[in-house]
Amino acid sequence: MSYILSKIVSAVDAVTEALEEDIYSMKFSPGAMIAETELTNRYGVSRNTIREAIANLINKGILVKVVNKGVYVKKVTFSDVKEIFHLRKLFEVEAVSMIGERGIIPDSVIAALNKVKKLDINSEWNAYVAADF
């Protein structure tokens, strides 16, 4: 007898992931207000589930809460982009140095590179970003 195992995901995790994907695919643009009632209808879950998902995305820095105003999609500033690329440079240069010292390129690095090469950044943006990450 064989069993197919799948990852069990809570409703909060599922909504968090769906909302995050909707934000990254620009269904909610930077600076857009996030309304709980709209999200309960969109995802078919309770307000408590929506509140927990929103809290998760606030913790991830994707949403921001403005006191007495509401929750908004975070706007990415030029300073944010500079910081992201500065950190990527630090990590990626170190990773390349470590690979160089070992003299062996791990199969996972080759697989990731091949995956990125196969994707069209213009038509498969979300997949490209995920593969690049």
PDB file of C-alpha atoms in Angstrom:
ATOM      1  CA  MET A   1       0.000   0.000   0.000  1.00  0.00           C
ATOM      2  CA  SER A   2       1.429   3.397  -0.896  1.00  0.00           C
ATOM      3  CA  TYR A   3       0.471   6.713   0.538  1.00  0.00           C
ATOM      4  CA  ILE A   4       0.864  10.093  -1.060  1.00  0.00           C
ATOM      5  CA  LEU A   5       1.994  12.553   1.548  1.00  0.00           C
ATOM      6  CA  SER A   6       1.214  16.192   1.062  1.00  0.00           C
ATOM      7  CA  LYS A   7       2.035  19.221   3.100  1.00  0.00           C
ATOM      8  CA  ILE A   8      -0.812  20.152   5.423  1.00  0.00           C
ATOM      9  CA  VAL A   9      -1.256  23.899   5.491  1.00  0.00           C
ATOM     10  CA  SER A  10      -3.362  25.880   7.941  1.00  0.00           C
ATOM     11  CA  ALA A  11      -5.973  28.303   6.643  1.00  0.00           C
ATOM     12  CA  VAL A  12      -3.872  31.189   7.967  1.00  0.00           C
ATOM     13  CA  ASP A  13      -0.779  29.954   6.116  1.00  0.00           C
ATOM     14  CA  ALA A  14      -2.766  29.427   2.920  1.00  0.00           C
ATOM     15  CA  VAL A  15      -4.278  32.926   3.062  1.00  0.00           C
ATOM     16  CA  THR A  16      -0.898  34.446   3.955  1.00  0.00           C
ATOM     17  CA  GLU A  17       0.647  32.785   0.907  1.00  0.00           C
ATOM     18  CA  ALA A  18      -2.263  33.716  -1.384  1.00  0.00           C
ATOM     19  CA  LEU A  19      -2.272  37.354  -0.263  1.00  0.00           C
ATOM     20  CA  GLU A  20       1.509  37.563  -0.595  1.00  0.00           C
ATOM     21  CA  GLU A  21       1.253  36.172  -4.131  1.00  0.00           C
ATOM     22  CA  ASP A  22      -1.527  38.643  -4.955  1.00  0.00           C
ATOM     23  CA  ILE A  23       0.680  41.496  -3.742  1.00  0.00           C
ATOM     24  CA  TYR A  24       3.715  40.308  -5.714  1.00  0.00           C
ATOM     25  CA  SER A  25       1.593  39.885  -8.854  1.00  0.00           C
ATOM     26  CA  MET A  26       0.340  43.478  -8.391  1.00  0.00           C
ATOM     27  CA  LYS A  27      -3.303  42.606  -7.667  1.00  0.00           C
ATOM     28  CA  PHE A  28      -2.700  44.946  -4.720  1.00  0.00           C
ATOM     29  CA  SER A  29      -0.342  47.735  -5.704  1.00  0.00           C
ATOM     30  CA  PRO A  30       2.200  49.405  -3.403  1.00  0.00           C
ATOM     31  CA  GLY A  31       0.405  51.790  -1.073  1.00  0.00           C
ATOM     32  CA  ALA A  32      -2.987  50.105  -1.557  1.00  0.00           C
ATOM     33  CA  MET A  33      -5.171  49.830   1.514  1.00  0.00           C
ATOM     34  CA  ILE A  34      -5.946  46.282   2.609  1.00  0.00           C
ATOM     35  CA  ALA A  35      -9.567  45.914   3.728  1.00  0.00           C
ATOM     36  CA  GLU A  36     -10.437  42.910   5.914  1.00  0.00           C
ATOM     37  CA  THR A  37     -13.964  42.625   4.529  1.00  0.00           C
ATOM     38  CA  GLU A  38     -12.704  42.523   0.937  1.00  0.00           C
ATOM     39  CA  LEU A  39     -10.232  39.791   1.868  1.00  0.00           C
ATOM     40  CA  THR A  40     -12.818  37.664   3.702  1.00  0.00           C
ATOM     41  CA  ASN A  41     -14.902  37.663   0.500  1.00  0.00           C
ATOM     42  CA  ARG A  42     -11.906  37.131  -1.773  1.00  0.00           C
ATOM     43  CA  TYR A  43     -10.496  34.139   0.135  1.00  0.00           C
ATOM     44  CA  GLY A  44     -13.693  32.799   1.730  1.00  0.00           C
ATOM     45  CA  VAL A  45     -12.366  32.730   5.297  1.00  0.00           C
ATOM     46  CA  SER A  46     -13.167  34.374   8.618  1.00  0.00           C
ATOM     47  CA  ARG A  47     -11.980  37.809   9.710  1.00  0.00           C
ATOM     48  CA  ASN A  48      -9.804  36.171  12.383  1.00  0.00           C
ATOM     49  CA  THR A  49      -7.986  34.188   9.699  1.00  0.00           C
ATOM     50  CA  ILE A  50      -7.521  37.385   7.661  1.00  0.00           C
ATOM     51  CA  ARG A  51      -6.219  39.265  10.716  1.00  0.00           C
ATOM     52  CA  GLU A  52      -3.638  36.554  11.415  1.00  0.00           C
ATOM     53  CA  ALA A  53      -2.540  36.496   7.763  1.00  0.00           C
ATOM     54  CA  ILE A  54      -2.222  40.286   7.810  1.00  0.00           C
ATOM     55  CA  ALA A  55      -0.155  40.068  11.014  1.00  0.00           C
ATOM     56  CA  ASN A  56       2.143  37.535   9.311  1.00  0.00           C
ATOM     57  CA  LEU A  57       2.679  39.863   6.363  1.00  0.00           C
ATOM     58  CA  ILE A  58       3.272  42.838   8.649  1.00  0.00           C
ATOM     59  CA  ASN A  59       5.961  40.768  10.391  1.00  0.00           C
ATOM     60  CA  LYS A  60       7.488  39.942   6.996  1.00  0.00           C
ATOM     61  CA  GLY A  61       7.558  43.649   6.112  1.00  0.00           C
ATOM     62  CA  ILE A  62       5.185  43.281   3.157  1.00  0.00           C
ATOM     63  CA  LEU A  63       2.321  45.154   4.806  1.00  0.00           C
ATOM     64  CA  VAL A  64       2.466  48.151   7.130  1.00  0.00           C
ATOM     65  CA  LYS A  65      -0.047  49.180   9.752  1.00  0.00           C
ATOM     66  CA  VAL A  66      -0.731  52.888  10.142  1.00  0.00           C
ATOM     67  CA  VAL A  67      -2.334  53.656  13.513  1.00  0.00           C
ATOM     68  CA  ASN A  68      -5.955  54.826  13.186  1.00  0.00           C
ATOM     69  CA  LYS A  69      -5.743  54.567   9.377  1.00  0.00           C
ATOM     70  CA  GLY A  70      -5.475  50.902   8.389  1.00  0.00           C
ATOM     71  CA  VAL A  71      -3.158  48.384   6.768  1.00  0.00           C
ATOM     72  CA  TYR A  72      -1.362  49.102   3.507  1.00  0.00           C
ATOM     73  CA  VAL A  73       0.910  47.342   1.050  1.00  0.00           C
ATOM     74  CA  LYS A  74       4.412  48.574   1.786  1.00  0.00           C
ATOM     75  CA  LYS A  75       5.897  50.904  -0.788  1.00  0.00           C
ATOM     76  CA  VAL A  76       9.441  49.925  -1.675  1.00  0.00           C
ATOM     77  CA  THR A  77      11.731  52.931  -1.640  1.00  0.00           C
ATOM     78  CA  PHE A  78      14.989  53.503  -3.477  1.00  0.00           C
ATOM     79  CA  SER A  79      16.731  53.108  -0.105  1.00  0.00           C
ATOM     80  CA  ASP A  80      15.068  49.688   0.354  1.00  0.00           C
ATOM     81  CA  VAL A  81      16.273  48.568  -3.079  1.00  0.00           C
ATOM     82  CA  LYS A  82      19.815  49.771  -2.358  1.00  0.00           C
ATOM     83  CA  GLU A  83      19.831  47.840   0.929  1.00  0.00           C
ATOM     84  CA  ILE A  84      18.486  44.670  -0.703  1.00  0.00           C
ATOM     85  CA  PHE A  85      21.147  44.709  -3.412  1.00  0.00           C
ATOM     86  CA  HIS A  86      23.871  45.566  -0.907  1.00  0.00           C
ATOM     87  CA  LEU A  87      22.911  42.535   1.213  1.00  0.00           C
ATOM     88  CA  ARG A  88      22.596  40.290  -1.847  1.00  0.00           C
ATOM     89  CA  LYS A  89      26.066  41.329  -2.938  1.00  0.00           C
ATOM     90  CA  LEU A  90      27.523  40.483   0.480  1.00  0.00           C
ATOM     91  CA  PHE A  91      25.865  37.064   0.618  1.00  0.00           C
ATOM     92  CA  GLU A  92      26.375  36.124  -3.011  1.00  0.00           C
ATOM     93  CA  VAL A  93      30.059  37.112  -3.112  1.00  0.00           C
ATOM     94  CA  GLU A  94      30.630  35.049   0.026  1.00  0.00           C
ATOM     95  CA  ALA A  95      28.746  32.097  -1.460  1.00  0.00           C
ATOM     96  CA  VAL A  96      30.814  32.228  -4.656  1.00  0.00           C
ATOM     97  CA  SER A  97      34.007  32.435  -2.566  1.00  0.00           C
ATOM     98  CA  MET A  98      32.994  29.353  -0.583  1.00  0.00           C
ATOM     99  CA  ILE A  99      32.176  27.433  -3.765  1.00  0.00           C
ATOM    100  CA  GLY A 100      35.516  28.501  -5.234  1.00  0.00           C
ATOM    101  CA  GLU A 101      37.410  27.299  -2.166  1.00  0.00           C
ATOM    102  CA  ARG A 102      35.748  23.888  -2.372  1.00  0.00           C
ATOM    103  CA  GLY A 103      36.375  23.630  -6.100  1.00  0.00           C
ATOM    104  CA  ILE A 104      33.058  21.843  -6.638  1.00  0.00           C
ATOM    105  CA  ILE A 105      29.829  23.464  -7.760  1.00  0.00           C
ATOM    106  CA  PRO A 106      26.931  21.828  -5.858  1.00  0.00           C
ATOM    107  CA  ASP A 107      24.242  20.172  -7.987  1.00  0.00           C
ATOM    108  CA  SER A 108      21.635  22.402  -6.337  1.00  0.00           C
ATOM    109  CA  VAL A 109      23.413  25.536  -7.617  1.00  0.00           C
ATOM    110  CA  ILE A 110      23.598  24.136 -11.150  1.00  0.00           C
ATOM    111  CA  ALA A 111      19.910  23.143 -11.012  1.00  0.00           C
ATOM    112  CA  ALA A 112      18.920  26.617  -9.784  1.00  0.00           C
ATOM    113  CA  LEU A 113      20.941  28.281 -12.543  1.00  0.00           C
ATOM    114  CA  ASN A 114      19.369  26.046 -15.199  1.00  0.00           C
ATOM    115  CA  LYS A 115      15.892  26.826 -13.867  1.00  0.00           C
ATOM    116  CA  VAL A 116      16.506  30.581 -14.087  1.00  0.00           C
ATOM    117  CA  LYS A 117      17.929  30.250 -17.609  1.00  0.00           C
ATOM    118  CA  LYS A 118      14.743  28.521 -18.844  1.00  0.00           C
ATOM    119  CA  LEU A 119      12.407  31.267 -17.632  1.00  0.00           C
ATOM    120  CA  ASP A 120      11.452  34.434 -19.480  1.00  0.00           C
ATOM    121  CA  ILE A 121      11.698  37.331 -17.045  1.00  0.00           C
ATOM    122  CA  ASN A 122       9.079  39.313 -19.005  1.00  0.00           C
ATOM    123  CA  SER A 123       6.319  36.706 -19.142  1.00  0.00           C
ATOM    124  CA  GLU A 124       7.154  34.576 -16.087  1.00  0.00           C
ATOM    125  CA  TRP A 125       8.138  37.235 -13.558  1.00  0.00           C
ATOM    126  CA  ASN A 126       6.868  35.482 -10.409  1.00  0.00           C
ATOM    127  CA  ALA A 127       8.482  32.156 -11.359  1.00  0.00           C
ATOM    128  CA  TYR A 128      11.697  33.961 -12.302  1.00  0.00           C
ATOM    129  CA  VAL A 129      11.869  35.769  -8.946  1.00  0.00           C
ATOM    130  CA  ALA A 130      11.169  32.537  -7.044  1.00  0.00           C
ATOM    131  CA  ALA A 131      13.857  30.672  -9.016  1.00  0.00           C
ATOM    132  CA  ASP A 132      16.356  33.505  -8.573  1.00  0.00           C
ATOM    133  CA  PHE A 133      15.700  33.530  -4.836  1.00  0.00           C
TER     134      PHE A 133
END
